[in-house]
GROMACS .gro file of C-alpha atoms in nm:
model
  402
    1MET     CA    1  11.047   3.922  10.320
    2SER     CA    2  10.732   3.950  10.544
    3GLY     CA    3  10.402   4.049  10.392
    4ASN     CA    4  10.392   4.384  10.527
    5VAL     CA    5  10.740   4.475  10.412
    6ARG     CA    6  10.641   4.401  10.072
    7SER     CA    7  10.300   4.578  10.115
    8HIS     CA    8  10.511   4.929  10.228
    9LEU     CA    9  10.781   4.860   9.951
   10ARG     CA   10  10.434   4.800   9.699
   11ARG     CA   11  10.317   5.179   9.812
   12ILE     CA   12  10.697   5.327   9.767
   13LEU     CA   13  10.694   5.169   9.424
   14SER     CA   14  10.344   5.307   9.356
   15LEU     CA   15  10.431   5.640   9.442
   16LEU     CA   16  10.784   5.680   9.231
   17PHE     CA   17  10.669   5.532   8.924
   18ALA     CA   18  10.369   5.820   8.967
   19VAL     CA   19  10.665   6.084   8.953
   20GLY     CA   20  10.717   6.012   8.597
   21PRO     CA   21  10.904   5.809   8.350
   22VAL     CA   22  11.226   5.892   8.412
   23LEU     CA   23  11.250   5.700   8.753
   24LEU     CA   24  11.196   5.389   8.558
   25PHE     CA   25  11.557   5.362   8.478
   26ALA     CA   26  11.697   5.366   8.794
   27TYR     CA   27  11.835   5.023   8.919
   28ASP     CA   28  11.749   4.823   9.229
   29THR     CA   29  11.865   4.486   9.317
   30GLY     CA   30  11.594   4.250   9.295
   31ILE     CA   31  11.488   4.093   9.593
   32VAL     CA   32  11.416   3.694   9.582
   33THR     CA   33  11.211   3.521   9.864
   34LEU     CA   34  11.071   3.168   9.934
   35VAL     CA   35  10.708   3.225  10.052
   36ASP     CA   36  10.364   3.076  10.118
   37GLU     CA   37  10.061   3.124   9.917
   38ASN     CA   38  10.002   3.430  10.132
   39GLY     CA   39  10.367   3.550  10.030
   40ASP     CA   40  10.499   3.498  10.348
   41GLU     CA   41  10.834   3.383  10.385
   42VAL     CA   42  10.870   3.041  10.491
   43LEU     CA   43  11.145   2.828  10.680
   44SER     CA   44  11.032   2.498  10.615
   45TYR     CA   45  10.780   2.373  10.352
   46PRO     CA   46  10.536   2.098  10.539
   47ALA     CA   47  10.531   1.740  10.335
   48GLY     CA   48  10.236   1.799  10.090
   49SER     CA   49  10.253   2.176  10.028
   50THR     CA   50  10.358   2.389   9.728
   51LEU     CA   51  10.636   2.603   9.705
   52TYR     CA   52  10.620   2.970   9.615
   53VAL     CA   53  10.866   3.234   9.493
   54HIS     CA   54  10.831   3.592   9.540
   55VAL     CA   55  11.071   3.828   9.335
   56TRP     CA   56  11.045   4.207   9.329
   57ASP     CA   57  11.254   4.411   9.102
   58SER     CA   58  11.193   4.756   9.013
   59ASP     CA   59  11.364   4.735   8.697
   60ARG     CA   60  11.232   4.446   8.561
   61ASN     CA   61  10.901   4.628   8.520
   62CYS     CA   62  10.931   4.738   8.196
   63CYS     CA   63  10.557   4.811   8.084
   64PRO     CA   64  10.313   4.968   8.337
   65THR     CA   65  10.062   4.854   8.156
   66THR     CA   66  10.161   4.497   8.129
   67TYR     CA   67  10.167   4.177   8.337
   68GLU     CA   68  10.528   4.074   8.262
   69THR     CA   69  10.714   3.764   8.388
   70ILE     CA   70  11.059   3.622   8.480
   71GLU     CA   71  11.220   3.322   8.558
   72VAL     CA   72  11.400   3.175   8.856
   73THR     CA   73  11.566   2.860   8.931
   74VAL     CA   74  11.461   2.601   9.220
   75SER     CA   75  11.657   2.370   9.350
   76SER     CA   76  11.707   2.095   9.643
   77GLU     CA   77  11.982   1.850   9.777
   78THR     CA   78  11.756   1.537   9.578
   79GLU     CA   79  11.747   1.760   9.262
   80THR     CA   80  12.092   1.996   9.245
   81THR     CA   81  12.040   2.089   8.865
   82GLY     CA   82  11.717   2.254   8.966
   83GLU     CA   83  11.377   2.314   8.757
   84THR     CA   84  11.331   2.663   8.559
   85LEU     CA   85  10.985   2.847   8.752
   86THR     CA   86  10.840   3.099   8.574
   87LEU     CA   87  10.724   3.396   8.780
   88THR     CA   88  10.409   3.681   8.645
   89GLU     CA   89  10.383   3.988   8.742
   90THR     CA   90  10.093   4.015   9.058
   91GLY     CA   91  10.003   4.352   8.908
   92VAL     CA   92  10.044   4.551   8.609
   93ASN     CA   93  10.255   4.789   8.765
   94THR     CA   94  10.371   4.640   9.094
   95ALA     CA   95  10.705   4.473   9.005
   96GLU     CA   96  10.661   4.174   9.212
   97PHE     CA   97  10.630   3.853   9.062
   98MET     CA   98  10.502   3.495   9.219
   99GLY     CA   99  10.489   3.153   9.051
  100SER     CA  100  10.454   2.801   9.223
  101MET     CA  101  10.584   2.456   9.155
  102SER     CA  102  10.495   2.122   9.309
  103PHE     CA  103  10.764   1.915   9.523
  104GLU     CA  104  10.772   1.517   9.453
  105GLU     CA  105  10.976   1.294   9.738
  106ALA     CA  106  11.161   1.112   9.462
  107ALA     CA  107  11.450   1.094   9.284
  108ALA     CA  108  11.567   1.353   9.055
  109SER     CA  109  11.383   1.378   8.737
  110ASN     CA  110  11.531   1.701   8.558
  111GLY     CA  111  11.290   1.959   8.336
  112ASP     CA  112  10.987   1.784   8.443
  113GLY     CA  113  10.840   2.098   8.603
  114VAL     CA  114  10.860   1.966   8.918
  115LEU     CA  115  11.097   2.004   9.237
  116GLN     CA  116  11.186   1.653   9.379
  117VAL     CA  117  11.303   1.624   9.723
  118THR     CA  118  11.404   1.434  10.038
  119ARG     CA  119  11.289   1.497  10.376
  120GLY     CA  120  11.525   1.718  10.543
  121ASP     CA  121  11.637   1.920  10.210
  122LYS     CA  122  11.775   2.214  10.197
  123LEU     CA  123  11.586   2.429   9.929
  124THR     CA  124  11.753   2.730   9.671
  125ALA     CA  125  11.527   2.975   9.534
  126THR     CA  126  11.794   3.179   9.241
  127TYR     CA  127  11.747   3.503   9.045
  128VAL     CA  128  12.022   3.629   8.788
  129ASP     CA  129  11.916   4.009   8.828
  130PRO     CA  130  12.037   4.154   8.489
  131GLN     CA  131  12.071   4.483   8.671
  132ASP     CA  132  12.141   4.548   9.002
  133ASP     CA  133  12.184   4.886   9.186
  134PHE     CA  134  12.487   4.947   8.972
  135GLY     CA  135  12.374   4.828   8.658
  136ASN     CA  136  12.570   4.484   8.682
  137GLU     CA  137  12.432   4.159   8.616
  138THR     CA  138  12.390   3.977   8.965
  139THR     CA  139  12.271   3.649   9.131
  140VAL     CA  140  12.063   3.680   9.426
  141THR     CA  141  11.940   3.342   9.608
  142ASP     CA  142  11.765   3.266   9.888
  143LYS     CA  143  11.714   2.944  10.094
  144ALA     CA  144  11.409   2.715  10.323
  145PHE     CA  145  11.422   2.359  10.408
  146TYR     CA  146  11.179   2.062  10.297
  147ASP     CA  147  10.964   1.892  10.600
  148VAL     CA  148  11.190   1.971  10.901
  149THR     CA  149  11.038   1.995  11.215
  150LEU     CA  150  11.107   2.351  11.370
  151LYS     CA  151  11.171   2.357  11.731
  152SER     CA  152  11.203   2.642  11.979
  153GLY     CA  153  11.046   2.741  12.302
  154THR     CA  154  11.007   2.588  12.680
  155LEU     CA  155  10.861   2.219  12.716
  156SER     CA  156  10.582   2.181  12.896
  157ALA     CA  157  10.549   1.819  12.918
  158ASP     CA  158  10.769   1.499  12.839
  159GLU     CA  159  10.897   1.500  12.505
  160THR     CA  160  11.056   1.274  12.248
  161TRP     CA  161  11.212   1.358  11.939
  162THR     CA  162  11.186   1.067  11.705
  163ALA     CA  163  11.367   0.941  11.422
  164ALA     CA  164  11.067   0.949  11.193
  165ASN     CA  165  11.045   1.312  11.228
  166SER     CA  166  11.411   1.435  11.176
  167PRO     CA  167  11.576   1.634  11.111
  168PHE     CA  168  11.447   1.896  11.356
  169LEU     CA  169  11.624   2.255  11.306
  170VAL     CA  170  11.618   2.471  11.645
  171THR     CA  171  11.533   2.853  11.564
  172GLY     CA  172  11.603   2.948  11.931
  173ASP     CA  173  11.677   2.853  12.303
  174VAL     CA  174  11.500   2.500  12.376
  175THR     CA  175  11.420   2.507  12.756
  176VAL     CA  176  11.406   2.152  12.944
  177PRO     CA  177  11.240   2.299  13.317
  178SER     CA  178  11.209   2.049  13.608
  179ASP     CA  179  11.032   1.740  13.603
  180ILE     CA  180  11.038   1.741  13.268
  181THR     CA  181  11.257   1.496  13.029
  182LEU     CA  182  11.389   1.522  12.688
  183THR     CA  183  11.406   1.243  12.490
  184ILE     CA  184  11.622   1.177  12.117
  185GLU     CA  185  11.591   0.887  11.976
  186PRO     CA  186  11.875   0.708  11.762
  187GLY     CA  187  11.869   0.847  11.427
  188VAL     CA  188  11.792   1.173  11.470
  189GLU     CA  189  11.993   1.493  11.338
  190VAL     CA  190  11.933   1.841  11.540
  191ARG     CA  191  12.039   2.110  11.330
  192ILE     CA  192  12.095   2.456  11.481
  193LEU     CA  193  11.997   2.804  11.285
  194LYS     CA  194  12.321   3.008  11.262
  195VAL     CA  195  12.350   3.258  11.489
  196SER     CA  196  11.993   3.311  11.551
  197ASP     CA  197  11.746   3.281  11.859
  198ASP     CA  198  11.403   3.367  11.770
  199GLN     CA  199  11.365   3.369  12.213
  200SER     CA  200  11.623   3.624  12.251
  201SER     CA  201  11.717   3.483  12.596
  202GLY     CA  202  11.959   3.259  12.763
  203SER     CA  203  12.284   3.334  12.820
  204ASP     CA  204  12.341   3.396  12.445
  205TYR     CA  205  12.069   3.652  12.281
  206ASN     CA  206  12.191   3.593  11.977
  207ARG     CA  207  12.255   3.222  11.926
  208SER     CA  208  12.028   2.936  12.025
  209GLU     CA  209  12.102   2.684  12.335
  210LEU     CA  210  11.956   2.417  12.465
  211ARG     CA  211  11.898   2.469  12.828
  212ILE     CA  212  11.829   2.197  13.071
  213THR     CA  213  11.694   2.365  13.361
  214GLY     CA  214  11.599   2.100  13.614
  215GLY     CA  215  11.491   1.850  13.382
  216SER     CA  216  11.650   1.555  13.177
  217LEU     CA  217  11.844   1.499  12.890
  218ILE     CA  218  11.836   1.179  12.750
  219ALA     CA  219  12.028   1.180  12.409
  220GLU     CA  220  12.125   0.759  12.357
  221GLY     CA  221  12.236   0.649  11.975
  222THR     CA  222  12.394   0.351  11.909
  223ALA     CA  223  12.677   0.313  11.709
  224ALA     CA  224  12.510   0.216  11.395
  225ASP     CA  225  12.234   0.518  11.456
  226SER     CA  226  12.453   0.830  11.640
  227ILE     CA  227  12.258   1.153  11.727
  228ILE     CA  228  12.362   1.472  11.555
  229PHE     CA  229  12.376   1.814  11.722
  230VAL     CA  230  12.525   2.035  11.382
  231SER     CA  231  12.470   2.373  11.268
  232ASN     CA  232  12.315   2.420  10.948
  233ALA     CA  233  12.465   2.664  10.795
  234GLU     CA  234  12.676   2.608  10.440
  235ASP     CA  235  12.989   2.700  10.577
  236PRO     CA  236  12.948   2.626  10.959
  237ASP     CA  237  13.168   2.789  11.207
  238GLU     CA  238  13.291   2.710  11.581
  239ASN     CA  239  13.060   2.936  11.726
  240ASP     CA  240  12.752   2.907  11.551
  241TRP     CA  241  12.526   2.839  11.843
  242TYR     CA  242  12.558   2.836  12.223
  243GLY     CA  243  12.555   2.447  12.302
  244PHE     CA  244  12.402   2.251  12.633
  245TYR     CA  245  12.347   2.504  12.908
  246SER     CA  246  12.267   2.333  13.262
  247SER     CA  247  12.174   2.472  13.562
  248SER     CA  248  12.098   2.186  13.876
  249PRO     CA  249  11.955   1.916  13.622
  250HIS     CA  250  11.829   1.605  13.707
  251VAL     CA  251  12.002   1.346  13.475
  252ILE     CA  252  12.213   1.424  13.150
  253ARG     CA  253  12.272   1.089  12.949
  254LEU     CA  254  12.480   1.130  12.652
  255SER     CA  255  12.548   0.797  12.439
  256TYR     CA  256  12.702   0.801  12.060
  257VAL     CA  257  12.676   1.189  11.989
  258SER     CA  258  12.810   1.361  11.722
  259PHE     CA  259  12.868   1.729  11.847
  260ARG     CA  260  13.032   2.032  11.674
  261HIS     CA  261  12.992   2.437  11.579
  262ALA     CA  262  12.903   2.559  11.919
  263ASN     CA  263  13.063   2.833  12.164
  264TYR     CA  264  13.065   2.546  12.465
  265VAL     CA  265  12.945   2.192  12.534
  266PHE     CA  266  12.828   2.312  12.826
  267GLY     CA  267  12.759   2.641  12.913
  268SER     CA  268  12.814   2.859  13.210
  269GLY     CA  269  12.489   2.694  13.421
  270SER     CA  270  12.613   2.496  13.770
  271MET     CA  271  12.565   2.106  13.696
  272ASP     CA  272  12.467   1.985  14.066
  273PHE     CA  273  12.362   1.573  14.117
  274TYR     CA  274  12.258   1.379  14.390
  275GLY     CA  275  12.321   1.026  14.500
  276ASP     CA  276  11.937   0.984  14.416
  277GLN     CA  277  11.956   0.962  14.046
  278SER     CA  278  12.152   0.689  13.846
  279ASP     CA  279  12.368   0.791  13.676
  280SER     CA  280  12.352   1.146  13.725
  281LEU     CA  281  12.609   1.251  13.419
  282ARG     CA  282  12.674   1.008  13.146
  283ILE     CA  283  12.827   1.078  12.811
  284THR     CA  284  12.993   0.775  12.670
  285HIS     CA  285  13.135   0.703  12.282
  286SER     CA  286  13.040   1.049  12.166
  287HIS     CA  287  13.282   1.303  11.956
  288PHE     CA  288  13.276   1.690  12.014
  289ARG     CA  289  13.448   1.878  11.775
  290GLU     CA  290  13.508   2.228  11.640
  291ILE     CA  291  13.421   2.402  12.018
  292GLY     CA  292  13.489   2.766  11.984
  293GLY     CA  293  13.538   2.745  12.415
  294GLU     CA  294  13.503   2.519  12.685
  295ILE     CA  295  13.387   2.157  12.646
  296PHE     CA  296  13.247   2.212  13.019
  297ARG     CA  297  13.212   2.586  13.066
  298GLY     CA  298  13.008   2.607  13.473
  299SER     CA  299  13.142   2.416  13.767
  300ILE     CA  300  12.996   2.053  13.843
  301TYR     CA  301  12.904   1.893  14.156
  302GLY     CA  302  12.823   1.611  14.281
  303TYR     CA  303  12.669   1.523  14.658
  304ASN     CA  304  12.553   1.175  14.837
  305GLY     CA  305  12.655   0.914  14.590
  306ALA     CA  306  12.592   1.127  14.278
  307THR     CA  307  12.787   0.920  13.995
  308MET     CA  308  12.870   1.097  13.681
  309VAL     CA  309  13.113   0.886  13.411
  310ILE     CA  310  13.261   1.066  13.077
  311LYS     CA  311  13.399   0.732  12.914
  312ASN     CA  312  13.534   0.643  12.577
  313ASN     CA  313  13.458   0.989  12.450
  314THR     CA  314  13.684   1.192  12.166
  315PHE     CA  315  13.711   1.564  12.216
  316ALA     CA  316  13.889   1.756  11.932
  317ASP     CA  317  13.939   2.112  11.819
  318PHE     CA  318  13.818   2.372  12.132
  319SER     CA  319  13.987   2.650  12.200
  320SER     CA  320  13.994   2.656  12.563
  321TYR     CA  321  13.969   2.447  12.828
  322PHE     CA  322  13.801   2.052  12.860
  323MET     CA  323  13.734   2.167  13.246
  324ARG     CA  324  13.708   2.534  13.295
  325GLU     CA  325  13.566   2.545  13.632
  326SER     CA  326  13.604   2.335  13.970
  327ALA     CA  327  13.421   1.994  14.003
  328TRP     CA  328  13.370   1.943  14.355
  329LEU     CA  329  13.282   1.578  14.482
  330ASN     CA  330  13.074   1.578  14.869
  331GLY     CA  331  12.926   1.261  15.029
  332ASP     CA  332  13.018   0.869  15.066
  333GLY     CA  333  13.042   0.722  14.744
  334THR     CA  334  13.045   1.003  14.523
  335LEU     CA  335  13.219   0.920  14.232
  336LEU     CA  336  13.368   1.108  13.905
  337GLU     CA  337  13.537   0.899  13.619
  338ILE     CA  338  13.701   1.015  13.339
  339ASP     CA  339  13.791   0.709  13.182
  340ALA     CA  340  13.966   0.620  12.779
  341ASN     CA  341  13.879   0.937  12.652
  342GLU     CA  342  14.108   1.073  12.347
  343PHE     CA  343  14.181   1.463  12.346
  344VAL     CA  344  14.293   1.523  11.982
  345ASP     CA  345  14.467   1.817  11.862
  346PRO     CA  346  14.436   2.098  11.819
  347HIS     CA  347  14.246   2.142  12.194
  348GLY     CA  348  14.325   2.372  12.496
  349SER     CA  349  14.447   2.274  12.847
  350LEU     CA  350  14.263   1.997  12.965
  351MET     CA  351  14.181   2.198  13.321
  352ASP     CA  352  14.207   2.515  13.514
  353TYR     CA  353  14.071   2.549  13.852
  354GLY     CA  354  14.088   2.142  13.920
  355LEU     CA  355  13.869   1.836  14.068
  356ARG     CA  356  13.819   1.799  14.381
  357VAL     CA  357  13.731   1.575  14.655
  358GLN     CA  358  13.578   1.686  14.990
  359GLU     CA  359  13.628   1.486  15.336
  360VAL     CA  360  13.633   1.147  15.302
  361GLY     CA  361  13.434   0.938  15.090
  362PRO     CA  362  13.372   1.061  14.753
  363LYS     CA  363  13.631   0.998  14.440
  364ILE     CA  364  13.836   1.098  14.168
  365LEU     CA  365  13.911   0.846  13.908
  366PHE     CA  366  14.123   0.997  13.583
  367THR     CA  367  14.266   0.647  13.400
  368ASN     CA  368  14.338   0.524  13.008
  369ASN     CA  369  14.332   0.889  12.882
  370GLN     CA  370  14.511   1.042  12.578
  371SER     CA  371  14.580   1.354  12.527
  372THR     CA  372  14.919   1.510  12.265
  373SER     CA  373  14.968   1.836  12.412
  374ASN     CA  374  14.790   2.094  12.696
  375SER     CA  375  14.741   1.815  12.911
  376ARG     CA  376  14.744   2.019  13.239
  377LEU     CA  377  14.564   1.857  13.527
  378ARG     CA  378  14.505   1.966  13.864
  379PHE     CA  379  14.368   1.761  14.172
  380HIS     CA  380  14.278   1.864  14.546
  381ALA     CA  381  14.205   1.670  14.789
  382TYR     CA  382  14.054   1.867  15.113
  383GLY     CA  383  13.948   1.818  15.474
  384GLU     CA  384  14.165   1.652  15.770
  385ASN     CA  385  13.996   1.326  15.698
  386ALA     CA  386  14.087   1.295  15.328
  387THR     CA  387  14.264   1.031  15.174
  388GLU     CA  388  14.556   0.984  14.912
  389ASP     CA  389  14.331   0.670  14.744
  390GLN     CA  390  14.026   0.935  14.667
  391VAL     CA  391  14.197   1.040  14.349
  392ILE     CA  392  14.329   0.801  14.104
  393ILE     CA  393  14.556   0.899  13.834
  394GLU     CA  394  14.674   0.540  13.609
  395ASN     CA  395  14.750   0.445  13.269
  396ASN     CA  396  14.707   0.765  13.104
  397GLN     CA  397  14.908   0.885  12.806
  398LEU     CA  398  14.959   1.284  12.822
  399VAL     CA  399  15.177   1.481  12.698
  400GLY     CA  400  15.198   1.883  12.753
  401GLY     CA  401  15.205   2.088  13.070
  402TYR     CA  402  15.035   1.877  13.402
   0.00000   0.00000   0.00000
């Protein structure tokens, strides 16, 4: 709750208490908020800061001439049992209570009055309200994080998301414009706020996107240190965030990436690649699952020797198509290679509009892939000079309509 909201509540409560004692017996469900020293709500506490808890609960203001106290519990993913924190009323007649506690980056030590944490921990403040709006005992909570790196907005220069600053919490659209490269190091975890976009922009005003609009995305992990994109929700859903939006990107490379809980992997933008880019699109050794829609929602265009490789990946639990729109290949040496991928049930159909080569020169390889259902494929060769060896389909194990 922001400081302005609390100020309004304070004025309202002052008026209510001034009316007469009969109103003091009305019940209200309390509100607990993790805040800073100024009472402003906190999403992530920086290392070295202090945790503050604020509670507003009108029916705990039993005596209008006394500073009263209440108790809450604060816990972390490191210290799961938590610590008891006493909050003191901010004035003799405010019904607002505040208290603070220090952090310690160490193993859990219950009952020492310090909250032990690890970087990236989710923090929980728990308040047991003896009487809610209906006079019943109820438990209310608030959550924040310890020392996560917050990200939102448009990059103005090349940027690297380092393992040392992981985890990252995306709160709104992150845009990588022309001539800018976002590099994500091995071992980085990128968390995305559930159904949230503080930019209120992009293809989905309600969900965060990683938007590659002319720039480049390089996210290359290793077998030992993968890169994770995941919802930060306690109960994540396959539509918690939008996914990647790509419009005329320069280069996209994903390797050893684990990607979950999005509407799409690549959403509704058009991906145009040209031959002056080494491995224009390269997705290898990655695992994509729990996707609400398509893996590739928009069209893919390759020109003048562009190389696009999708190899040794697992695609699972996507509700719609692997490739919804067409992939168009033009020019000598242009290549789309889809090789040694596994499509794991449940999943939608592999292709809708299909893969297309234009005239002589470009080539499609669809080889060594496995799919246990919904294996519909479509391939097209256009133009008077197109030849049958421009589309190679071999050594696949496919079940279902294709």
